[in-house]
Tab-separated table of C-alpha atoms and ligand atoms in Angstrom:
chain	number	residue	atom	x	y	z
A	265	UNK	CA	168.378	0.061	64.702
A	266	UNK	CA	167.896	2.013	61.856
A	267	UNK	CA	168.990	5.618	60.589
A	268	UNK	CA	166.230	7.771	59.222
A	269	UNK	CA	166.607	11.409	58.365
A	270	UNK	CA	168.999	11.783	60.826
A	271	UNK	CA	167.232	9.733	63.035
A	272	UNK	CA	167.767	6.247	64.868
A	273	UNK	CA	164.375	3.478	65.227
A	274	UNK	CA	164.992	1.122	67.299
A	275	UNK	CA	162.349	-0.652	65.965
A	276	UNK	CA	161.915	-1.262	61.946
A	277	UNK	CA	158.086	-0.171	62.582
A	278	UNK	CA	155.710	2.153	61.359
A	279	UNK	CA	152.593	2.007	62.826
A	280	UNK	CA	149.963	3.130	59.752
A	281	UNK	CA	147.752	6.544	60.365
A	282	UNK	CA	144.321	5.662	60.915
A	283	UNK	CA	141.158	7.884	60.285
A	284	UNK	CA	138.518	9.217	61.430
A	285	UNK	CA	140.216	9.338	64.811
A	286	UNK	CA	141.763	5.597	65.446
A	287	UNK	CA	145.524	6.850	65.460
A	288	UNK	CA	145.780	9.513	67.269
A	289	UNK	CA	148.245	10.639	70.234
A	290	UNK	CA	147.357	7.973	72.702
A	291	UNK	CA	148.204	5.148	69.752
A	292	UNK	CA	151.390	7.148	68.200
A	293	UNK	CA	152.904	8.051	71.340
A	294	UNK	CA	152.900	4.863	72.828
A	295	UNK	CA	154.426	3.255	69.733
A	296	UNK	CA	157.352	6.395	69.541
A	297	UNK	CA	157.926	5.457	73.330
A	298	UNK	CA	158.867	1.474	71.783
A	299	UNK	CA	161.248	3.206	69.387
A	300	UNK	CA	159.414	3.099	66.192
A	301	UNK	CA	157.166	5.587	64.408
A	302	UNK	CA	154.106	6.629	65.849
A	303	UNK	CA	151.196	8.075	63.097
A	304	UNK	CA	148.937	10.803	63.957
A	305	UNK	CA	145.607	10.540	61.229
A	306	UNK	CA	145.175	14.174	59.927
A	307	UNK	CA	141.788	12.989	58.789
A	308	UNK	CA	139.782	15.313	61.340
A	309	UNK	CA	141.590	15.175	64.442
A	310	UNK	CA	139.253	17.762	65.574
A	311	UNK	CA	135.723	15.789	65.361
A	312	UNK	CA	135.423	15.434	69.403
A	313	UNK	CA	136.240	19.682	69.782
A	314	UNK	CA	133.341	21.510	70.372
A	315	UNK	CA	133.365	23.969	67.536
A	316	UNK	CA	133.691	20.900	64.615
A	317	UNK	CA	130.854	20.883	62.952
A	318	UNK	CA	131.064	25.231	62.787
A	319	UNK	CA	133.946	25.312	62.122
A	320	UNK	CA	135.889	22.046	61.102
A	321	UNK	CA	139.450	23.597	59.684
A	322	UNK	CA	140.051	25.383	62.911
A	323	UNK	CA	139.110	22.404	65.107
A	324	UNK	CA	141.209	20.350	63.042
A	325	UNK	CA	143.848	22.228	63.135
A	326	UNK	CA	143.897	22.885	66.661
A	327	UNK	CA	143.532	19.041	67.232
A	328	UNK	CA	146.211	18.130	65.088
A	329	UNK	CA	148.677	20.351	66.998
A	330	UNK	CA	147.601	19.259	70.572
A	331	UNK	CA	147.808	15.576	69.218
A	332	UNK	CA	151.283	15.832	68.143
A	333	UNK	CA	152.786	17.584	71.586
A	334	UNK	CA	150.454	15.142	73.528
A	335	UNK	CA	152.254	12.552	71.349
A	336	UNK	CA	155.620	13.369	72.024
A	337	UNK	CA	155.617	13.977	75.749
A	338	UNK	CA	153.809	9.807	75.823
A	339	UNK	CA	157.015	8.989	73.697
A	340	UNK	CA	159.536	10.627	76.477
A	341	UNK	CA	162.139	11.362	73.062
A	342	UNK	CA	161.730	7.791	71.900
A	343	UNK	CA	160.963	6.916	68.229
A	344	UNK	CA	159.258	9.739	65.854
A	345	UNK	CA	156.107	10.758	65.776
A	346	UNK	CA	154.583	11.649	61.985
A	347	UNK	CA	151.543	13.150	60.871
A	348	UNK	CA	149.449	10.934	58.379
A	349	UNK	CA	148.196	13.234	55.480
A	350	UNK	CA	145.952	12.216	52.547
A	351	UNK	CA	146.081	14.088	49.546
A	352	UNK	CA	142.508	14.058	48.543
A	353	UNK	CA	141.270	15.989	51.702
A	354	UNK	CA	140.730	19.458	50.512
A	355	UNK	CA	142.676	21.360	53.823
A	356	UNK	CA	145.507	19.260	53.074
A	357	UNK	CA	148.409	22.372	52.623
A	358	UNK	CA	146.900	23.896	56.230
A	359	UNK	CA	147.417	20.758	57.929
A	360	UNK	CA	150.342	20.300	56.482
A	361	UNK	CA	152.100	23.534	57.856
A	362	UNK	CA	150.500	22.415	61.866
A	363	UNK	CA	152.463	19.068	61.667
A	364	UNK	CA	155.453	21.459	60.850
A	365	UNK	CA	154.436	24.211	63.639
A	366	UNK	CA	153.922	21.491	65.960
A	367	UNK	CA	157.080	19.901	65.238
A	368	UNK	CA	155.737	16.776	64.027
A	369	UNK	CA	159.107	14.111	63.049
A	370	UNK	CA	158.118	13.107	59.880
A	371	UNK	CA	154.639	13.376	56.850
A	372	UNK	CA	153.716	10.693	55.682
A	373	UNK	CA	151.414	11.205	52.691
A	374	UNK	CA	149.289	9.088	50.044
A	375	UNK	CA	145.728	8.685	48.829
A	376	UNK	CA	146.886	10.200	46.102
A	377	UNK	CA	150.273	11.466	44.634
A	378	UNK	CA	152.194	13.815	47.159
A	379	UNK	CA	153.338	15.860	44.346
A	380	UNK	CA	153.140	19.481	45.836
A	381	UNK	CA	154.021	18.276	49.393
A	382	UNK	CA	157.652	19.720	49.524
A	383	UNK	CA	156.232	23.334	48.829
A	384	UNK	CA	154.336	23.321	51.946
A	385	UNK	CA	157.086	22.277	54.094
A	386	UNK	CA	160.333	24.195	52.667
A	387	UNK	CA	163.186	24.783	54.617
A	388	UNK	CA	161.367	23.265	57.575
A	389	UNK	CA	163.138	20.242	59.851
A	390	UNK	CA	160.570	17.542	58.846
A	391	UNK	CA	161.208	14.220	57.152
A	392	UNK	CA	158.675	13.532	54.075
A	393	UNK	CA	157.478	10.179	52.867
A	394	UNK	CA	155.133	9.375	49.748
A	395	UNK	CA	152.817	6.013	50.462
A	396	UNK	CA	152.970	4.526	46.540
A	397	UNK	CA	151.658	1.307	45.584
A	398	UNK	CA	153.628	1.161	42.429
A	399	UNK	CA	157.035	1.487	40.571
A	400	UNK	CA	155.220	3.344	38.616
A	401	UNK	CA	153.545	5.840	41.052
A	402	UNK	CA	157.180	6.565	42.904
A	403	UNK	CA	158.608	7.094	39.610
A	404	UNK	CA	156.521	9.916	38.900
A	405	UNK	CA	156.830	11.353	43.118
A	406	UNK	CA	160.838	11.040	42.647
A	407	UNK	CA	161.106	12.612	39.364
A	408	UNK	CA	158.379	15.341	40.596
A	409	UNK	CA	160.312	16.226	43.610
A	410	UNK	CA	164.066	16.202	42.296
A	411	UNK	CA	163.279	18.955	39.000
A	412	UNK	CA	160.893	21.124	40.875
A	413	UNK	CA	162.252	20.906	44.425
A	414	UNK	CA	165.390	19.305	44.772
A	415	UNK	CA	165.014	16.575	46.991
A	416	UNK	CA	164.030	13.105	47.771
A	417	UNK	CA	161.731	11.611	49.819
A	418	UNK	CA	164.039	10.711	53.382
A	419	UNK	CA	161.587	7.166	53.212
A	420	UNK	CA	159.216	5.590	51.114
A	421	UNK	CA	155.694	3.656	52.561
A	422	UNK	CA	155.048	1.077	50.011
A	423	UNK	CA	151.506	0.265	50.332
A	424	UNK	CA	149.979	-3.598	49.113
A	425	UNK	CA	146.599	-4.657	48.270
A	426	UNK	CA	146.693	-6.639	51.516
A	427	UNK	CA	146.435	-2.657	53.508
A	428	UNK	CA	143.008	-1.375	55.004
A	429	UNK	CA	141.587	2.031	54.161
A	430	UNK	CA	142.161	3.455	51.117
A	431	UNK	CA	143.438	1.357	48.215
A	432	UNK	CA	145.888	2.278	45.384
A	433	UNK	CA	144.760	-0.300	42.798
A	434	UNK	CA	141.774	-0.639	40.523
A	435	UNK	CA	139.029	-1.527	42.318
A	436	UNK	CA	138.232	-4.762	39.810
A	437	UNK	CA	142.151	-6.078	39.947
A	438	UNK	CA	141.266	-6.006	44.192
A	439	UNK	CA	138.007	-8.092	43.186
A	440	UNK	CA	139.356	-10.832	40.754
A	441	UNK	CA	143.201	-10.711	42.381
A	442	UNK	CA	145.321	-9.757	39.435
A	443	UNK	CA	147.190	-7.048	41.567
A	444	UNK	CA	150.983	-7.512	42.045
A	445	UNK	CA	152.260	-8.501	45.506
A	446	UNK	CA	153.990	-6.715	47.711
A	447	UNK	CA	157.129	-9.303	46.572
A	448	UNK	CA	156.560	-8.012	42.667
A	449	UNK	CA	156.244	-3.926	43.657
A	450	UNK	CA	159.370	-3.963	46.041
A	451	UNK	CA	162.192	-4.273	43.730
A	452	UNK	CA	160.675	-1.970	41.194
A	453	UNK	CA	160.207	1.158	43.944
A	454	UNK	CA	163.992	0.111	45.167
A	455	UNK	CA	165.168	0.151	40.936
A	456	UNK	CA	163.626	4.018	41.229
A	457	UNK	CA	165.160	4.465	43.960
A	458	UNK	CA	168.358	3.736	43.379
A	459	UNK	CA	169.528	7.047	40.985
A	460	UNK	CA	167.882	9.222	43.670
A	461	UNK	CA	169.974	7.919	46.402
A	462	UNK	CA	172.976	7.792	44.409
A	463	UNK	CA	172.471	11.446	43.272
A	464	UNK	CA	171.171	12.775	46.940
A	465	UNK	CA	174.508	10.682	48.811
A	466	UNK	CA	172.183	8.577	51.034
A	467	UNK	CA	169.834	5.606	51.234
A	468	UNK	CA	165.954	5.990	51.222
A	469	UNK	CA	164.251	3.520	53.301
A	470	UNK	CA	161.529	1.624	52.403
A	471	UNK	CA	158.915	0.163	54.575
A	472	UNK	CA	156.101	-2.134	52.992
A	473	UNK	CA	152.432	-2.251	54.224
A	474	UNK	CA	149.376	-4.013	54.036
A	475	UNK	CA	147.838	-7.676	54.805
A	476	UNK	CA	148.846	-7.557	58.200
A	477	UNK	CA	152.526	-8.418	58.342
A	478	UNK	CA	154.433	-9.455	61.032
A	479	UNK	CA	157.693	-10.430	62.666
A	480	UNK	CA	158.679	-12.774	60.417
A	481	UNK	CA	157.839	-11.189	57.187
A	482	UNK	CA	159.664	-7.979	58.686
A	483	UNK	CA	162.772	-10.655	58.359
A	484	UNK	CA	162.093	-11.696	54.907
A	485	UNK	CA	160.911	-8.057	53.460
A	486	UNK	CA	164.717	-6.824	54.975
A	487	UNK	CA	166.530	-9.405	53.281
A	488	UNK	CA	164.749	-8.488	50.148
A	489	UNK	CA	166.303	-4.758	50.442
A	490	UNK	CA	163.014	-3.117	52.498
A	491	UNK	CA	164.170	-1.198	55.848
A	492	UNK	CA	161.164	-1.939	58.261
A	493	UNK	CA	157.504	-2.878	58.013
A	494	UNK	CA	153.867	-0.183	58.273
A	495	UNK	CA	151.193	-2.038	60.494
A	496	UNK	CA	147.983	-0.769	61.304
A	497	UNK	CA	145.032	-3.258	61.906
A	498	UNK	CA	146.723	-5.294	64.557
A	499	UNK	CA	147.659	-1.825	66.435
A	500	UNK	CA	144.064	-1.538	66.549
A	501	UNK	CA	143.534	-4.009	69.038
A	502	UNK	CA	145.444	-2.710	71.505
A	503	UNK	CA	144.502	-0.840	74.798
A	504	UNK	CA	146.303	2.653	73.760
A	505	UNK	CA	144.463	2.692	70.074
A	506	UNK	CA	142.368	5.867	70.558
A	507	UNK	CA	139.305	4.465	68.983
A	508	UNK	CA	136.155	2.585	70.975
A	509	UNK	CA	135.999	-0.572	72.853
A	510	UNK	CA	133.022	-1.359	70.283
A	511	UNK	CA	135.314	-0.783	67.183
A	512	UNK	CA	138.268	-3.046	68.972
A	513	UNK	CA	135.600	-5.455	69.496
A	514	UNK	CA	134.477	-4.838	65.510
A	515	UNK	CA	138.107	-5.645	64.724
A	516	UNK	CA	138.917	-8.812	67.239
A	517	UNK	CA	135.231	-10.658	65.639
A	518	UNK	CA	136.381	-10.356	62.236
A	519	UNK	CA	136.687	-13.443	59.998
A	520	UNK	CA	138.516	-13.606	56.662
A	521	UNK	CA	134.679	-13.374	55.043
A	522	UNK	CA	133.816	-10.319	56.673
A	523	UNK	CA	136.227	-8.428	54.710
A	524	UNK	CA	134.520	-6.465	52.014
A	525	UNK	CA	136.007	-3.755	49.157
A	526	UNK	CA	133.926	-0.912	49.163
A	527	UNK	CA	133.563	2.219	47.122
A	528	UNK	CA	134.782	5.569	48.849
A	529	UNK	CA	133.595	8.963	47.976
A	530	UNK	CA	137.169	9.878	47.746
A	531	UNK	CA	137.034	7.912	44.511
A	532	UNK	CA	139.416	5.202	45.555
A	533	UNK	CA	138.498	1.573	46.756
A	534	UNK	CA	138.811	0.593	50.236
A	535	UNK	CA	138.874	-2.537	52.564
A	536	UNK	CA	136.279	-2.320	55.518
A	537	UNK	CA	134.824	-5.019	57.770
A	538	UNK	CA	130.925	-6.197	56.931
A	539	UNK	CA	128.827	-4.468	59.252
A	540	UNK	CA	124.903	-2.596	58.969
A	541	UNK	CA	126.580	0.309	56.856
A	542	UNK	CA	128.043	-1.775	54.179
A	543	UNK	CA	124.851	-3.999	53.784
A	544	UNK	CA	122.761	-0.688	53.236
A	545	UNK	CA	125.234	0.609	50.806
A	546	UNK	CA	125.525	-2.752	48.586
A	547	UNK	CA	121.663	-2.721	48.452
A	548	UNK	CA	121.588	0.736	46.940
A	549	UNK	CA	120.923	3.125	49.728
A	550	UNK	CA	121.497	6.414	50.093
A	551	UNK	CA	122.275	7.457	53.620
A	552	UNK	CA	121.298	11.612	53.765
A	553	UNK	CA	124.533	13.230	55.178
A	554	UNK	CA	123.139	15.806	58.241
A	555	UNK	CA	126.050	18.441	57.139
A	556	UNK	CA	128.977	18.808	55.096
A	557	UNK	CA	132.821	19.695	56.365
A	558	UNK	CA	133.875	20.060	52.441
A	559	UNK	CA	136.370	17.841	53.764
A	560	UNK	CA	137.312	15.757	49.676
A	561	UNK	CA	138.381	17.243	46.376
A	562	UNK	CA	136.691	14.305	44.939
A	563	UNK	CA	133.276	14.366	46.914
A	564	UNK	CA	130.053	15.806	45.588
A	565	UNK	CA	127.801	15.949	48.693
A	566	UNK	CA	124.903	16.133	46.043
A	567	UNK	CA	125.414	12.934	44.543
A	568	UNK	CA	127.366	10.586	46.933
A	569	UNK	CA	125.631	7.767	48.442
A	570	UNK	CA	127.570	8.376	52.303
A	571	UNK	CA	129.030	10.849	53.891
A	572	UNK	CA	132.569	8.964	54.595
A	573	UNK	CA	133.149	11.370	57.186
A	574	UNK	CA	130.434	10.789	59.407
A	575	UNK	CA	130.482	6.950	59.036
A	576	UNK	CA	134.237	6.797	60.212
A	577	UNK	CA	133.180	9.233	63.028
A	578	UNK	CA	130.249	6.893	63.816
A	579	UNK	CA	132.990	3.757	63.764
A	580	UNK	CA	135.428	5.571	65.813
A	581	UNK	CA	132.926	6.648	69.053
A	582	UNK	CA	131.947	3.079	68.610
A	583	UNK	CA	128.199	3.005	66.480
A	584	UNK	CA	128.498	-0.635	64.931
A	585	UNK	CA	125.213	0.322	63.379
A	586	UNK	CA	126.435	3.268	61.092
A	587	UNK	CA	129.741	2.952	61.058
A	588	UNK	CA	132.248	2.562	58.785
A	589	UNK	CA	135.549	0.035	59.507
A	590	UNK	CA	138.134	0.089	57.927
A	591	UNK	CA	140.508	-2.751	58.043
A	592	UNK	CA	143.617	-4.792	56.588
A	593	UNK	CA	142.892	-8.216	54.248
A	594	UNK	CA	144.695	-9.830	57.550
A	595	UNK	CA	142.393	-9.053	60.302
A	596	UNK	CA	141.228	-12.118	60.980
A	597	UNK	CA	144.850	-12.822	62.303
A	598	UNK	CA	143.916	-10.101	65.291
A	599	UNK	CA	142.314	-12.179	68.270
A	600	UNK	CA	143.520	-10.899	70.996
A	601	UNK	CA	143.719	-7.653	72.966
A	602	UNK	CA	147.004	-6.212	74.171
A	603	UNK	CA	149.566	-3.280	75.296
A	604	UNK	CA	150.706	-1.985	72.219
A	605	UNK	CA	154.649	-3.058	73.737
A	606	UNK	CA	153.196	-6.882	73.632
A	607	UNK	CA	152.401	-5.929	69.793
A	608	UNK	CA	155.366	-4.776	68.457
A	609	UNK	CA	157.305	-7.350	70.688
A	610	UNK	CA	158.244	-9.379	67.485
A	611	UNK	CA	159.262	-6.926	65.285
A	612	UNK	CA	162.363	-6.598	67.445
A	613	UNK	CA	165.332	-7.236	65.074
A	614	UNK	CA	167.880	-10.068	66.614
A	615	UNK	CA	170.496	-7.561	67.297
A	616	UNK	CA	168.256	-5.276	69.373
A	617	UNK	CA	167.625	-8.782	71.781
A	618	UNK	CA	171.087	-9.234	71.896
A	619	UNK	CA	171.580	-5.626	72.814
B	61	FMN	C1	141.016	1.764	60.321
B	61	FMN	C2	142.034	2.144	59.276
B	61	FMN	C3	142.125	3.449	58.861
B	61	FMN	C4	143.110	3.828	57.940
B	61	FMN	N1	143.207	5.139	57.592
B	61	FMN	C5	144.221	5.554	56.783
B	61	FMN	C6	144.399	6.941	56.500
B	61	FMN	O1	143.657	7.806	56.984
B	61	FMN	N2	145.420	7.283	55.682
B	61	FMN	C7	146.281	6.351	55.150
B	61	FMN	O2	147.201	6.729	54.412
B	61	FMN	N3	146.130	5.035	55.406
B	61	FMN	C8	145.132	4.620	56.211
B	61	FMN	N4	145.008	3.277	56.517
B	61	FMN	C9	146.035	2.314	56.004
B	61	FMN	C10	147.103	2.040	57.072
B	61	FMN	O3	147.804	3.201	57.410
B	61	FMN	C11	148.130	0.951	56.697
B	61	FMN	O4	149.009	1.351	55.692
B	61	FMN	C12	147.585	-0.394	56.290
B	61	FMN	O5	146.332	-0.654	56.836
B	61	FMN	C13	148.604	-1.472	56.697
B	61	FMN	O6	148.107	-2.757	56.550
B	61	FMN	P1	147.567	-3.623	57.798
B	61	FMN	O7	146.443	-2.851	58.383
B	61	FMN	O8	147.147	-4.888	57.142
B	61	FMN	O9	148.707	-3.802	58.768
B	61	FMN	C14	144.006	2.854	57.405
B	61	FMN	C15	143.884	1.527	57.810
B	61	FMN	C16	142.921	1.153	58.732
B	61	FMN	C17	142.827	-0.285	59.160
């Protein structure tokens, strides 16, 4: 059990947002109803509405809302249920004040640095967490929020190499390994930490991410001073994931050498499985995009080589051909298919068995 903004988790669990469409209420909801914290992507909730390609703000927004009530009645008052947010997306403030009108638990928020996050959200009820992959990048979030805003993050996501998606590390320390572990970034985010708590009269949890962890490191990343664990691949294989049978299926196949770091047009790295897509891109393709939502900051439809919004759409509904899937460095560790309760079934801390 653990006490988060004036909240209890049962379970020391985030379960990582996933976009285009791969956490949404059906995967959030039933890991809230376990007693951890269920992630609804914000990365177009709205691409199965009928109006998305028209008009892809409303949709999403509309989506996002519908998601997060759909989520909470699955977790019958169990858990939280948090909105995943990435900076770079362009209708990031908008989507930002739905999680709040919807009465989302908690933000979580990376690809990028969160710095204008507390703006959009003040004086609502809503716990907000930065994902950082660096002392350095949490230095910078803390010192942000406490002059302009006064306040402090109620958790902290610390996100590894080892995580899928979106990567917060140079894309050639990913290729020839020089990146710090998880072990190495840990006790510098806690060292920031620590005046922040001290000043703010309460602790700031922090849960670490990425490579697929599981039960066991949960026990080692608590004793090192980490509250819980985010896990996101191995959530994909289960039967309440919102995303295709055929991107499951993308997911259970995979093999260590599958894994490949691509470029995104959001100008970060990320971690995707080998499929069609990828092979096109490495040989210097350029896939025509059919339209444009405007979704990035960083995206210039006129130059980039994919649309990274329609291949994660095409992954999601389950087109192996075109899409795009993104996954953890451990997901050749997911083999098998289960309830999302069978997943999380060894993250249980002693004391909760005992209870
Ligand atoms: C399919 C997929 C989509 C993801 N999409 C997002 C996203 O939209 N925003 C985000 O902050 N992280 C995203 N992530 C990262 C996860 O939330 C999580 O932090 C990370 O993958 C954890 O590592 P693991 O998958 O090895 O357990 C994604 C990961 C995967 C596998």
């Amino acid at each position: 059990m653990i006490e988060l903004a004036g909240r209890r988790l049962k379970l020391p669990v985030i379960q990582g947002g996933m976009g285009v469409g791969v956490s949404l209420s059906g995967l959030a909801g039933a890991v809230a109803a376990c007693g951890g914290m269920g992630c609804i992507s914000a990365a177009h909730p709205g691409y199965r509405e009928a109006d998305f390609q028209r008009d892809p703000q409303s949709a999403n927004l509309r989506a996002l809302k519908r998601e997060i009530a759909r989520a909470k009645e699955i977790s019958h008052g169990m858990g939280m249920v948090a909105v995943n947010l990435m900076v770079a997306m362009r209708q990031y403030a908008s989507l930002a004040k739905a999680a709040v009108e919807a009465g989302a638990d908690a933000i979580i928020s990376g690809a990028g640095l969160p710095l204008e996050l507390p703006a959009l959200t003040a004086g609502a009820k809503i716990a907000l967490a930065p994902i950082v992959s660096s002392g350095r990048a949490a230095r910078l979030i803390l010192k942000t929020w406490d002059k302009k805003y006064g306040m402090t993050p109620d958790f902290v996501v610390i996100e590894g190499s080892g995580a899928g998606g979106h990567l917060g590390f140079k894309e050639e320390d990913l290729q020839s390994g020089t990146v710090q572990p998880l072990e190495k970034i840990l006790p510098q985010v806690l060292e920031e930490l620590k005046p922040y708590g001290k000043k703010y009269g309460r602790a700031i949890p922090v849960f670490v991410a990425g490579g697929g962890l599981r039960g066991a490191d949960l026990v080692r990343f608590r004793a090192m001073g980490a509250a819980g664990v985010q896990i996101a691949t191995r959530l994909i294989a289960t039967l309440e994931c919102d995303a295709s049978q055929a991107f499951k299926d993308v997911i259970l196949k995979a093999k260590g050498e599958d894994v490949r770091i691509i470029h995104s047009p959001v100008g970060m790295p990320g971690r995707a499985v080998e499929t069609p897509l990828i092979r096109r891109l490495e040989a210097g393709e350029k896939i025509p995009h059919q339209w444009c939502a405007g979704c990035i900051k960083t995206c210039d439809p006129a130059t980039t080589p994919y649309c990274i919004t329609q291949a994660l759409i095409h992954a999601v509904e389950g087109d192996v051909e075109n899409g795009l899937f993104f996954c953890g460095a451990g997901v050749d560790q997911v083999t098998e298919l289960t309830s999302v309760a069978q997943a999380l079934e060894e993250y249980r801390l002693p004391e909760e068995n005992a209870g």
